[in-house]
Short mmCIF file of C-alpha atoms and ligand atoms in Angstrom, two decimals:
data_model
loop_
_atom_site.label_atom_id
_atom_site.label_comp_id
_atom_site.label_asym_id
_atom_site.label_seq_id
_atom_site.Cartn_x
_atom_site.Cartn_y
_atom_site.Cartn_z
CA MET A 1 -5.86 19.76 28.02
CA ASN A 2 -8.36 18.33 30.50
CA ASP A 3 -10.99 20.63 29.01
CA LEU A 4 -10.34 19.17 25.55
CA ILE A 5 -10.56 15.58 26.84
CA LYS A 6 -13.86 16.44 28.52
CA GLU A 7 -15.15 17.99 25.29
CA LEU A 8 -14.09 14.94 23.26
CA GLU A 9 -15.87 12.69 25.76
CA ASP A 10 -19.01 14.76 25.35
CA ILE A 11 -18.79 14.33 21.56
CA VAL A 12 -18.17 10.57 21.26
CA GLY A 13 -18.97 9.22 24.74
CA ALA A 14 -16.37 8.67 27.47
CA GLN A 15 -15.87 4.99 26.54
CA HIS A 16 -14.59 6.06 23.11
CA VAL A 17 -11.88 8.37 24.43
CA GLN A 18 -8.92 6.36 25.71
CA THR A 19 -6.12 8.06 27.58
CA THR A 20 -4.80 5.20 29.69
CA GLY A 21 -4.42 1.43 29.45
CA ASP A 22 -2.73 -0.48 26.66
CA LEU A 23 -2.74 1.82 23.66
CA GLY A 24 0.14 -0.03 21.97
CA ARG A 25 -1.84 -1.11 18.92
CA PHE A 26 -2.59 2.55 18.15
CA GLU A 27 0.78 3.97 19.17
CA GLU A 28 3.28 1.55 17.62
CA ASP A 29 3.61 1.14 13.85
CA TRP A 30 3.14 -2.22 12.11
CA ARG A 31 6.84 -2.65 11.34
CA LYS A 32 7.82 -1.76 14.92
CA ARG A 33 10.02 1.04 13.67
CA ALA A 34 8.57 3.71 15.99
CA LYS A 35 6.41 4.16 19.05
CA GLY A 36 4.50 7.35 19.83
CA LYS A 37 2.37 8.63 22.69
CA ALA A 38 -1.15 9.95 22.13
CA LEU A 39 -2.87 12.60 24.22
CA ALA A 40 -5.99 10.50 23.61
CA VAL A 41 -7.27 7.87 21.21
CA VAL A 42 -10.68 9.06 20.02
CA SER A 43 -13.06 6.79 18.08
CA PRO A 44 -16.04 8.58 16.48
CA LYS A 45 -19.06 6.73 15.10
CA ASN A 46 -20.18 9.17 12.42
CA THR A 47 -19.21 12.14 10.28
CA PHE A 48 -20.89 14.67 12.57
CA GLU A 49 -18.71 13.51 15.48
CA VAL A 50 -15.58 13.80 13.30
CA CYS A 51 -16.52 17.43 12.51
CA GLU A 52 -17.00 18.23 16.18
CA ILE A 53 -13.65 16.62 17.08
CA VAL A 54 -11.85 18.64 14.40
CA LYS A 55 -13.46 21.89 15.61
CA ALA A 56 -12.51 21.14 19.23
CA CYS A 57 -8.90 20.34 18.24
CA LEU A 58 -8.74 23.46 16.07
CA ARG A 59 -9.86 25.67 18.98
CA THR A 60 -7.26 24.16 21.32
CA LYS A 61 -4.50 23.89 18.64
CA VAL A 62 -4.12 20.15 19.17
CA SER A 63 -3.11 18.27 16.04
CA ILE A 64 -4.83 15.15 14.75
CA VAL A 65 -3.38 11.91 13.40
CA PRO A 66 -6.02 9.92 11.48
CA GLN A 67 -5.65 6.16 11.70
CA GLY A 68 -7.40 3.23 10.03
CA GLY A 69 -5.93 -0.26 10.36
CA ASN A 70 -2.45 1.02 11.33
CA THR A 71 -0.74 -1.09 8.67
CA SER A 72 1.30 1.81 7.27
CA MET A 73 4.74 0.74 6.05
CA VAL A 74 6.17 4.26 6.42
CA VAL A 75 5.23 5.27 9.99
CA GLY A 76 2.36 7.43 8.82
CA ALA A 77 -0.48 6.63 11.19
CA ILE A 78 0.87 6.79 14.75
CA PRO A 79 1.19 9.88 16.95
CA ASN A 80 4.60 11.41 17.58
CA ASP A 81 6.18 10.90 21.01
CA THR A 82 5.13 14.21 22.59
CA GLY A 83 1.83 13.00 24.06
CA THR A 84 0.14 16.10 22.63
CA GLN A 85 -1.66 14.72 19.54
CA VAL A 86 -5.13 13.26 19.21
CA LEU A 87 -5.13 9.87 17.52
CA LEU A 88 -8.38 9.72 15.55
CA SER A 89 -9.28 6.08 14.96
CA LEU A 90 -11.82 5.63 12.16
CA THR A 91 -12.48 1.94 12.83
CA ARG A 92 -15.95 2.45 14.37
CA MET A 93 -17.09 4.10 11.16
CA ASN A 94 -17.54 0.79 9.40
CA GLN A 95 -20.96 0.86 7.75
CA VAL A 96 -21.70 0.01 4.13
CA ARG A 97 -24.10 2.84 3.35
CA SER A 98 -25.52 1.66 0.02
CA ILE A 99 -24.98 -0.26 -3.21
CA ASP A 100 -26.14 0.99 -6.60
CA LYS A 101 -26.13 -2.07 -8.86
CA ASP A 102 -26.97 -0.18 -12.05
CA ASN A 103 -24.31 2.45 -11.44
CA LEU A 104 -21.83 -0.25 -10.34
CA THR A 105 -20.94 1.59 -7.14
CA ILE A 106 -20.85 0.99 -3.41
CA ILE A 107 -20.71 3.69 -0.72
CA VAL A 108 -18.74 2.68 2.36
CA GLU A 109 -17.48 4.43 5.46
CA ALA A 110 -13.77 5.01 5.86
CA GLY A 111 -13.30 2.51 8.69
CA CYS A 112 -14.60 -0.46 6.68
CA VAL A 113 -11.94 -3.14 6.51
CA LEU A 114 -10.97 -3.81 2.87
CA GLN A 115 -11.79 -7.52 3.09
CA GLN A 116 -15.25 -6.69 4.43
CA VAL A 117 -15.90 -4.53 1.35
CA GLN A 118 -14.62 -7.27 -0.99
CA GLN A 119 -16.96 -9.76 0.70
CA VAL A 120 -20.03 -7.52 0.63
CA ALA A 121 -19.41 -6.83 -3.06
CA GLU A 122 -19.05 -10.54 -3.80
CA ARG A 123 -22.25 -11.43 -1.93
CA GLU A 124 -24.04 -8.97 -4.21
CA GLY A 125 -22.45 -10.57 -7.31
CA PHE A 126 -19.70 -8.00 -7.89
CA LEU A 127 -15.96 -7.62 -7.63
CA PHE A 128 -14.20 -4.90 -5.67
CA PRO A 129 -10.71 -5.57 -7.02
CA LEU A 130 -8.35 -3.80 -4.58
CA SER A 131 -6.27 -6.62 -3.00
CA LEU A 132 -3.40 -6.30 -0.50
CA GLY A 133 -1.64 -8.63 1.90
CA SER A 134 -3.02 -6.48 4.73
CA GLN A 135 -6.64 -6.63 3.52
CA GLY A 136 -7.84 -8.34 6.71
CA SER A 137 -6.98 -5.25 8.75
CA CYS A 138 -6.39 -2.20 6.52
CA THR A 139 -9.32 0.16 5.95
CA ILE A 140 -10.78 1.94 2.93
CA GLY A 141 -9.86 5.31 4.47
CA GLY A 142 -6.22 4.18 4.80
CA ASN A 143 -6.23 2.64 1.31
CA LEU A 144 -7.42 5.90 -0.24
CA SER A 145 -5.23 8.14 1.92
CA THR A 146 -2.18 6.21 0.72
CA ASN A 147 -3.53 5.47 -2.78
CA ALA A 148 -2.75 1.82 -2.12
CA GLY A 149 -1.73 -0.45 -4.97
CA GLY A 150 -1.56 -4.20 -4.35
CA THR A 151 -1.80 -7.16 -6.65
CA GLN A 152 -4.57 -6.27 -9.15
CA VAL A 153 -3.28 -2.91 -10.34
CA VAL A 154 -2.13 -4.23 -13.72
CA ARG A 155 -5.79 -4.60 -14.69
CA TYR A 156 -7.85 -2.41 -12.35
CA GLY A 157 -5.49 0.38 -11.26
CA ASN A 158 -4.56 1.81 -7.85
CA ALA A 159 -7.07 2.77 -5.14
CA ARG A 160 -7.39 6.14 -6.91
CA GLU A 161 -8.77 4.51 -10.06
CA LEU A 162 -11.32 2.60 -7.99
CA CYS A 163 -12.84 5.65 -6.30
CA LEU A 164 -15.54 7.87 -7.78
CA GLY A 165 -16.32 10.09 -4.82
CA LEU A 166 -15.41 11.08 -1.27
CA GLU A 167 -16.90 12.54 1.86
CA VAL A 168 -14.23 14.52 3.70
CA VAL A 169 -14.09 16.49 6.94
CA THR A 170 -11.82 19.41 6.17
CA ALA A 171 -9.20 20.94 8.46
CA SER A 172 -11.74 23.62 9.43
CA GLY A 173 -14.33 21.05 10.46
CA ASP A 174 -16.61 21.43 7.41
CA VAL A 175 -17.89 18.48 5.43
CA TRP A 176 -17.26 18.17 1.72
CA HIS A 177 -20.14 16.06 0.40
CA GLY A 178 -18.49 14.58 -2.67
CA LEU A 179 -19.93 11.09 -2.77
CA SER A 180 -21.65 11.36 -6.14
CA GLY A 181 -20.88 8.26 -8.18
CA LEU A 182 -20.39 10.18 -11.41
CA ARG A 183 -17.96 8.94 -14.01
CA LYS A 184 -17.94 12.35 -15.67
CA ASP A 185 -17.89 15.68 -13.83
CA ASN A 186 -15.80 18.52 -15.21
CA THR A 187 -16.83 21.30 -12.85
CA GLY A 188 -13.45 22.37 -11.56
CA TYR A 189 -10.40 21.24 -9.62
CA ASP A 190 -10.25 17.54 -8.89
CA LEU A 191 -10.68 17.58 -5.11
CA ARG A 192 -11.19 13.83 -4.93
CA ASN A 193 -7.77 13.16 -6.36
CA LEU A 194 -6.24 15.79 -4.10
CA TYR A 195 -7.41 14.02 -0.95
CA ILE A 196 -6.54 10.57 -2.32
CA GLY A 197 -2.89 9.94 -1.49
CA SER A 198 -2.67 12.92 0.89
CA GLU A 199 -1.90 10.64 3.88
CA GLY A 200 -4.22 12.42 6.29
CA THR A 201 -2.44 15.76 5.87
CA LEU A 202 -5.33 17.71 4.31
CA GLY A 203 -8.47 16.34 5.95
CA ILE A 204 -10.21 13.22 7.12
CA ILE A 205 -11.88 10.87 4.66
CA THR A 206 -15.10 9.66 6.27
CA ALA A 207 -16.73 7.78 3.36
CA ALA A 208 -16.11 6.87 -0.27
CA THR A 209 -17.98 5.83 -3.39
CA LEU A 210 -16.12 2.89 -4.89
CA LYS A 211 -16.36 1.23 -8.31
CA LEU A 212 -17.69 -2.30 -8.65
CA TYR A 213 -16.98 -4.70 -11.50
CA PRO A 214 -18.74 -7.82 -12.73
CA LEU A 215 -17.24 -10.98 -11.21
CA PRO A 216 -14.97 -12.60 -13.82
CA ALA A 217 -16.28 -15.85 -15.33
CA ALA A 218 -12.99 -17.59 -14.52
CA LYS A 219 -9.74 -16.92 -12.73
CA LEU A 220 -6.54 -18.84 -13.39
CA THR A 221 -3.25 -18.68 -11.56
CA ALA A 222 0.17 -19.89 -12.63
CA TRP A 223 3.64 -19.99 -11.10
CA ALA A 224 6.67 -19.84 -13.38
CA ALA A 225 10.43 -20.08 -12.85
CA ALA A 226 12.57 -17.47 -14.61
CA PRO A 227 16.37 -17.71 -14.83
CA ASN A 228 16.91 -13.95 -14.42
CA ILE A 229 15.08 -10.64 -14.04
CA GLU A 230 15.33 -9.93 -17.78
CA SER A 231 13.35 -13.10 -18.50
CA ALA A 232 10.73 -12.15 -15.92
CA VAL A 233 10.28 -8.81 -17.74
CA LYS A 234 10.09 -10.63 -21.10
CA LEU A 235 7.38 -12.89 -19.67
CA LEU A 236 5.39 -9.79 -18.72
CA GLY A 237 5.49 -8.55 -22.32
CA LEU A 238 4.38 -11.94 -23.58
CA ALA A 239 1.59 -12.11 -20.98
CA HIS A 240 0.25 -8.71 -22.09
CA LYS A 241 0.33 -9.86 -25.70
CA THR A 242 -1.28 -13.24 -25.10
CA LEU A 243 -3.81 -12.43 -22.39
CA GLY A 244 -4.62 -8.84 -23.30
CA PRO A 245 -6.93 -7.20 -20.73
CA SER A 246 -7.42 -10.55 -18.93
CA LEU A 247 -4.02 -10.21 -17.28
CA SER A 248 -4.98 -9.27 -13.71
CA GLY A 249 -1.86 -10.10 -11.71
CA PHE A 250 1.86 -10.27 -12.39
CA GLU A 251 4.01 -10.62 -9.27
CA MET A 252 7.74 -11.28 -9.20
CA MET A 253 9.60 -12.94 -6.30
CA GLY A 254 13.39 -13.19 -6.02
CA GLN A 255 14.98 -16.37 -4.71
CA PHE A 256 16.06 -14.85 -1.38
CA ALA A 257 12.55 -13.51 -0.68
CA LEU A 258 11.13 -17.00 -1.28
CA SER A 259 13.84 -18.58 0.88
CA LEU A 260 12.52 -16.49 3.79
CA VAL A 261 8.99 -17.82 3.23
CA ASP A 262 10.38 -21.35 3.02
CA LYS A 263 12.35 -20.81 6.24
CA HIS A 264 9.55 -19.31 8.32
CA PHE A 265 6.46 -20.92 6.75
CA PRO A 266 7.65 -24.30 5.39
CA GLN A 267 4.06 -25.55 5.39
CA LEU A 268 3.36 -23.22 2.44
CA ASN A 269 5.46 -25.49 0.17
CA VAL A 270 7.04 -22.89 -2.09
CA PRO A 271 7.42 -24.45 -5.56
CA LEU A 272 10.33 -24.16 -8.02
CA TRP A 273 12.33 -21.63 -6.01
CA LYS A 274 15.45 -23.65 -5.28
CA ASN A 275 16.68 -23.74 -8.86
CA SER A 276 15.59 -20.38 -10.17
CA ALA A 277 16.69 -16.83 -9.48
CA TYR A 278 13.13 -15.51 -9.84
CA CYS A 279 9.61 -16.89 -9.72
CA VAL A 280 6.57 -15.18 -11.19
CA LEU A 281 2.95 -15.46 -10.10
CA LEU A 282 0.52 -14.72 -12.90
CA GLU A 283 -3.23 -14.39 -12.82
CA ALA A 284 -5.78 -14.14 -15.61
CA SER A 285 -9.36 -13.01 -14.96
CA ASP A 286 -11.43 -14.01 -17.94
CA ASN A 287 -14.85 -12.69 -18.75
CA GLU A 288 -15.66 -15.56 -21.17
CA SER A 289 -15.11 -18.98 -19.64
CA GLU A 290 -12.74 -21.29 -17.78
CA GLU A 291 -11.89 -23.09 -21.07
CA HIS A 292 -11.03 -19.83 -22.81
CA ALA A 293 -8.81 -18.73 -19.92
CA ARG A 294 -7.07 -22.10 -19.71
CA SER A 295 -6.30 -22.29 -23.42
CA GLN A 296 -4.88 -18.74 -23.39
CA PHE A 297 -2.82 -19.53 -20.29
CA GLU A 298 -1.48 -22.80 -21.69
CA ASN A 299 -0.61 -21.01 -24.90
CA LEU A 300 1.34 -18.41 -22.94
CA MET A 301 3.27 -20.96 -20.89
CA GLN A 302 4.03 -23.10 -23.93
CA THR A 303 5.49 -20.15 -25.86
CA ALA A 304 7.47 -18.97 -22.82
CA LEU A 305 8.98 -22.45 -22.36
CA GLU A 306 9.77 -22.85 -26.07
CA ASP A 307 11.43 -19.42 -26.20
CA GLU A 308 13.38 -20.29 -23.03
CA ILE A 309 11.95 -17.29 -21.20
CA ILE A 310 10.99 -19.59 -18.33
CA THR A 311 12.40 -22.94 -17.26
CA ASP A 312 9.34 -24.47 -15.62
CA ALA A 313 5.75 -23.62 -14.71
CA VAL A 314 2.69 -24.89 -12.88
CA ILE A 315 -0.89 -23.88 -13.56
CA ALA A 316 -3.20 -24.15 -10.54
CA GLU A 317 -5.81 -26.86 -11.12
CA SER A 318 -8.25 -25.70 -8.45
CA ILE A 319 -9.24 -22.60 -6.49
CA ALA A 320 -7.52 -24.13 -3.46
CA GLN A 321 -4.26 -24.51 -5.37
CA ALA A 322 -4.48 -20.95 -6.66
CA LYS A 323 -5.07 -19.66 -3.11
CA ALA A 324 -2.08 -21.64 -1.87
CA LEU A 325 0.15 -19.98 -4.47
CA TRP A 326 -1.15 -16.51 -3.59
CA LEU A 327 -0.59 -17.23 0.10
CA ILE A 328 3.12 -17.68 -0.57
CA ARG A 329 3.34 -14.27 -2.25
CA GLU A 330 1.25 -12.58 0.44
CA ASN A 331 3.42 -13.99 3.24
CA ILE A 332 6.72 -12.52 2.07
CA THR A 333 6.18 -9.42 4.22
CA MET A 334 5.39 -11.53 7.29
CA ALA A 335 8.40 -13.76 6.59
CA GLN A 336 10.62 -10.65 6.51
CA ALA A 337 9.07 -9.35 9.75
CA THR A 338 9.66 -12.73 11.43
CA GLU A 339 13.28 -12.71 10.25
CA GLY A 340 13.86 -9.21 11.71
CA LEU A 341 13.99 -5.58 10.67
CA ASN A 342 15.17 -4.78 7.16
CA ILE A 343 15.52 -1.66 5.03
CA LYS A 344 12.51 -1.31 2.77
CA HIS A 345 12.44 0.42 -0.60
CA ASP A 346 9.04 0.57 -2.26
CA ILE A 347 10.09 1.88 -5.66
CA SER A 348 8.86 2.14 -9.23
CA ILE A 349 10.94 2.11 -12.41
CA PRO A 350 9.74 2.08 -16.03
CA VAL A 351 9.30 -1.63 -16.83
CA SER A 352 11.70 -1.29 -19.76
CA ARG A 353 14.54 -0.29 -17.39
CA ILE A 354 13.91 -2.68 -14.50
CA ALA A 355 16.37 -5.38 -15.57
CA ASP A 356 19.22 -2.85 -15.87
CA PHE A 357 18.25 -1.21 -12.59
CA VAL A 358 18.29 -4.51 -10.71
CA GLU A 359 21.59 -5.65 -12.16
CA SER A 360 23.30 -2.34 -11.50
CA THR A 361 21.87 -1.77 -8.00
CA ASP A 362 22.45 -5.38 -6.85
CA ASN A 363 26.11 -4.92 -7.79
CA LEU A 364 26.46 -1.60 -5.98
CA ILE A 365 24.96 -3.01 -2.78
CA THR A 366 26.94 -6.21 -2.69
CA GLN A 367 30.15 -4.28 -3.41
CA LYS A 368 29.38 -1.87 -0.58
CA ILE A 369 28.35 -4.39 2.07
CA LYS A 370 29.67 -7.91 1.75
CA GLY A 371 26.97 -10.49 2.39
CA ALA A 372 24.04 -8.03 2.39
CA ALA A 373 20.94 -9.90 1.24
CA ILE A 374 18.50 -8.37 -1.23
CA VAL A 375 14.85 -9.20 -0.69
CA ASN A 376 13.60 -8.25 -4.13
CA PHE A 377 9.97 -8.93 -4.99
CA GLY A 378 6.88 -7.01 -5.97
CA HIS A 379 4.34 -5.96 -8.51
CA LEU A 380 6.45 -6.30 -11.66
CA GLY A 381 3.36 -5.79 -13.81
CA ASP A 382 3.21 -2.21 -12.45
CA GLY A 383 6.97 -1.60 -12.49
CA ASN A 384 6.85 -1.63 -8.67
CA LEU A 385 9.62 -3.41 -6.78
CA HIS A 386 9.92 -4.01 -3.06
CA TYR A 387 13.68 -3.81 -3.13
CA ASN A 388 14.51 -4.50 0.51
CA VAL A 389 17.95 -5.00 2.02
CA GLN A 390 18.70 -7.33 4.90
CA ALA A 391 21.76 -7.62 7.15
CA PRO A 392 24.46 -10.19 6.30
CA VAL A 393 24.24 -13.47 8.24
CA GLY A 394 25.45 -12.99 11.82
CA VAL A 395 25.03 -9.19 11.87
CA ASP A 396 22.48 -7.82 14.33
CA TYR A 397 19.54 -6.35 12.38
CA LYS A 398 19.19 -3.27 14.58
CA ASP A 399 22.93 -2.49 14.33
CA PHE A 400 22.75 -2.98 10.57
CA LEU A 401 19.97 -0.42 10.25
CA ARG A 402 21.65 2.05 12.61
CA ILE A 403 24.94 1.91 10.75
CA HIS A 404 23.89 1.41 7.13
CA GLU A 405 20.31 2.58 6.58
CA HIS A 406 21.10 6.11 5.47
CA ASP A 407 23.87 5.08 3.06
CA ILE A 408 21.89 2.22 1.56
CA ASN A 409 18.86 4.45 1.09
CA THR A 410 21.02 7.00 -0.69
CA LEU A 411 22.55 4.35 -2.91
CA VAL A 412 19.18 2.82 -3.86
CA TYR A 413 17.33 6.13 -4.31
CA ASP A 414 20.16 7.63 -6.38
CA SER A 415 19.91 4.59 -8.60
CA VAL A 416 16.11 4.94 -8.77
CA LYS A 417 16.58 8.55 -9.85
CA GLU A 418 19.12 7.58 -12.49
CA PHE A 419 16.66 5.07 -13.95
CA GLY A 420 13.77 7.54 -13.97
CA GLY A 421 11.81 6.03 -11.06
CA SER A 422 9.99 7.05 -7.89
CA ILE A 423 11.09 6.48 -4.27
CA SER A 424 7.55 5.61 -3.21
CA ALA A 425 5.39 3.54 -5.53
CA GLU A 426 2.52 2.59 -3.26
CA HIS A 427 3.23 2.86 0.51
CA GLY A 428 3.44 6.64 0.61
CA VAL A 429 5.90 8.91 2.38
CA GLY A 430 4.77 9.03 6.02
CA SER A 431 7.53 9.99 8.47
CA LEU A 432 10.10 7.56 7.12
CA LYS A 433 10.63 9.21 3.74
CA VAL A 434 9.65 12.78 4.51
CA ASP A 435 13.21 14.08 4.74
CA THR A 436 14.34 12.08 1.74
CA LEU A 437 11.57 13.36 -0.52
CA LYS A 438 13.09 16.81 -0.91
CA ASP A 439 16.19 15.28 -2.53
CA TYR A 440 14.26 13.30 -5.14
CA LYS A 441 11.09 15.20 -5.99
CA ASP A 442 10.86 18.11 -8.36
CA PRO A 443 11.27 21.34 -6.31
CA THR A 444 8.39 23.05 -8.12
CA ALA A 445 6.13 20.10 -7.33
CA LEU A 446 7.17 20.31 -3.67
CA ASN A 447 6.43 24.03 -3.61
CA LEU A 448 2.99 23.43 -5.10
CA MET A 449 2.34 20.72 -2.51
CA ARG A 450 3.32 23.11 0.25
CA THR A 451 1.03 25.80 -1.17
CA ILE A 452 -1.88 23.34 -1.20
CA LYS A 453 -1.14 22.23 2.38
CA LEU A 454 -1.05 25.86 3.57
CA ALA A 455 -4.29 26.66 1.78
CA LEU A 456 -6.26 23.65 3.01
CA ASP A 457 -4.70 23.25 6.46
CA PRO A 458 -3.25 26.64 7.42
CA THR A 459 -2.69 25.70 11.08
CA ASN A 460 -0.99 22.37 10.29
CA LEU A 461 -3.65 20.52 12.26
CA MET A 462 -3.71 17.38 10.10
CA ASN A 463 -1.01 14.76 10.55
CA PRO A 464 1.82 17.32 10.80
CA GLY A 465 5.31 16.22 9.79
CA ARG A 466 4.03 13.49 7.47
CA LEU A 467 4.37 13.57 3.69
CA ILE A 468 5.41 17.22 3.65
CA ASN A 469 7.35 18.98 6.37
CA ASP A 470 8.51 22.39 7.44
CA GLN A 471 11.84 21.98 5.68
CA TYR A 472 10.02 22.71 2.44
CA SER A 473 9.38 26.29 3.56
CA ARG A 474 10.53 28.78 1.00
P1 FAD B 501 -3.18 3.38 8.27
O1 FAD B 501 -1.90 2.64 8.36
O2 FAD B 501 -3.99 3.45 9.50
O3 FAD B 501 -2.91 4.87 7.73
C1 FAD B 501 -2.15 5.09 6.58
C2 FAD B 501 -2.11 6.61 6.28
O4 FAD B 501 -3.41 7.08 5.95
C3 FAD B 501 -1.70 7.46 7.47
O5 FAD B 501 -1.02 8.58 6.98
C4 FAD B 501 -3.00 7.89 8.10
O6 FAD B 501 -2.89 9.10 8.82
C5 FAD B 501 -3.88 8.05 6.89
N1 FAD B 501 -5.30 7.73 7.10
C6 FAD B 501 -5.84 6.55 7.51
N2 FAD B 501 -7.18 6.64 7.50
C7 FAD B 501 -7.49 7.89 7.09
C8 FAD B 501 -8.71 8.58 6.88
N3 FAD B 501 -9.88 8.00 7.06
N4 FAD B 501 -8.65 9.86 6.47
C9 FAD B 501 -7.46 10.48 6.26
N5 FAD B 501 -6.28 9.88 6.45
C10 FAD B 501 -6.29 8.60 6.85
N6 FAD B 501 0.23 -1.18 0.54
C11 FAD B 501 0.07 -1.20 -0.80
O7 FAD B 501 -0.14 -0.15 -1.40
N7 FAD B 501 0.15 -2.38 -1.50
C12 FAD B 501 0.37 -3.57 -0.90
O8 FAD B 501 0.44 -4.60 -1.57
C13 FAD B 501 0.50 -3.58 0.52
N8 FAD B 501 0.68 -4.74 1.18
C14 FAD B 501 0.82 -4.72 2.53
C15 FAD B 501 0.99 -5.94 3.21
C16 FAD B 501 1.14 -5.97 4.59
C17 FAD B 501 1.31 -7.28 5.30
C18 FAD B 501 1.12 -4.74 5.32
C19 FAD B 501 1.27 -4.73 6.81
C20 FAD B 501 0.95 -3.54 4.65
C21 FAD B 501 0.81 -3.51 3.27
N9 FAD B 501 0.62 -2.31 2.57
C22 FAD B 501 0.45 -2.33 1.21
C23 FAD B 501 0.66 -1.02 3.29
C24 FAD B 501 -0.73 -0.67 3.93
O9 FAD B 501 -1.47 -1.76 4.22
C25 FAD B 501 -1.56 0.13 3.01
O10 FAD B 501 -0.92 1.36 2.81
C26 FAD B 501 -2.98 0.41 3.52
O11 FAD B 501 -3.63 1.02 2.48
C27 FAD B 501 -3.08 1.26 4.79
O12 FAD B 501 -4.39 1.17 5.32
P2 FAD B 501 -4.68 1.40 6.87
O13 FAD B 501 -6.15 1.45 7.08
O14 FAD B 501 -3.94 0.41 7.69
O15 FAD B 501 -4.06 2.84 7.07
C1 2HG B 502 3.54 -6.19 -0.65
O1 2HG B 502 3.48 -5.98 -1.85
C2 2HG B 502 3.55 -5.02 0.29
O2 2HG B 502 3.53 -7.33 -0.18
C3 2HG B 502 4.65 -5.03 1.34
O3 2HG B 502 3.52 -3.82 -0.40
C4 2HG B 502 6.04 -4.92 0.78
O4 2HG B 502 7.07 -5.96 2.67
C5 2HG B 502 7.19 -5.16 1.75
O5 2HG B 502 8.23 -4.57 1.55
ZN1 ZN B 503 3.37 -4.03 -2.53
#
């Protein structure tokens, strides 16, 4: 192994190969669910260096775990605990390569932090719409490798829809130069969409061509109180009808989720939560004018109040007020983390079946474990719930997970299956769901995935054990 370390040092420079010291931020996952041990943390500066690293690892049969901002929710980006894997950190590859204003595209390297890309786009007069609570630290490479969703999907789509091209270092150390910003190209298999969402298991994304949009003329945000989940779903239908394509955000937050924000971040002044089972955060991005957006929004709220779909609402009067409302939504994850570990379920259900799913699954959980708290919130506009379960008051969180995690997962995922949903809507599979996937995904689809993995990474060099594992062998 010393020979490999020496070779890696020759490729990237000794200061960019770390084998000792505090490697915690690379080796422990964001949720503190697992801690691994890397043979070395290697940080290349360009695509050529990534190729050389892959070739060196291939020769010595040392597997590679690509990592961006290490904000994975499913333990997908840290090494295992054997001390035999190379952790490839992409964060030094953080250059914006070019902007093409006529083509509405920007080419960025994989290690660019999402917020940095949003800011560069805005300085140039454009919108890059991908928005996540982790945007200050997650990277474009991580966003694409997980096909991240976030809070603007209802209008602009997932990371996949925002990407026109990729540059990828394959598992054999070749470069696929696929950065062309074409909106039409029917010359064969869709390699771009194969690598997007592959969680580092097929190759390393080193750069991407992303779509830009004109900045909207006006953005409005509102916060509404809904008496039950059915009403929140009804409000979504009304919002689609009234706002049409202007609807850019539709987030739902259950009362218990908001109580955690209130408990841990009281300075955020959560509105309307005490007397309503659910609150909804809506956003309209209007291409006409502030007046147009406001009249549409007021119309929507008026109808929703008259039809008793909502019980109360506030429309933000300034950008500062809108930001304050978004901050509440974005801090639910941090409030949960401050409270302690919980059992996360990032699921999607057809919107038409969400109300029945929630009612039925809430009942099953509370019957099974008295006092269990359900932290239900998420991107209702996309049919994506973060349906998390927390220990009853007074029960140690770690004990709760040890004793109940498997059974609660089975209960929730069986229910997801019954309602025609998916067990991972946006966070991916990583290590946490890899064993569960085989029970909920179509066996033919799994076989095809395994065939693709074997074809593109025959030696299992790339992030082994994540997303797809050996148990899928025929
Ligand atoms: P990492 O965590 O470093 O890696 C994620 C996966 O991608 C790993 O499998 C890794 O091996 C692989 N990978 C990383 N970079 C590359 C690369 N260049 N090439 C190949 N493989 C690579 N996710 C959502 O979808 N929507 C949300 O709203 C959302 N909100 C979040 C809020 C918070 C507070 C946090 C902590 C996380 C949230 N996430 C959300 C999850 C996470 O932020 C996203 O999945 C994000 O896209 C991961 O980016 P990253 O750079 O941190 O990737
Ligand atoms: C969000 O939407 C993230 O805030 C995190 O996807 C969800 O904390 C969670 O469960
Ligand atoms: Zn989410």
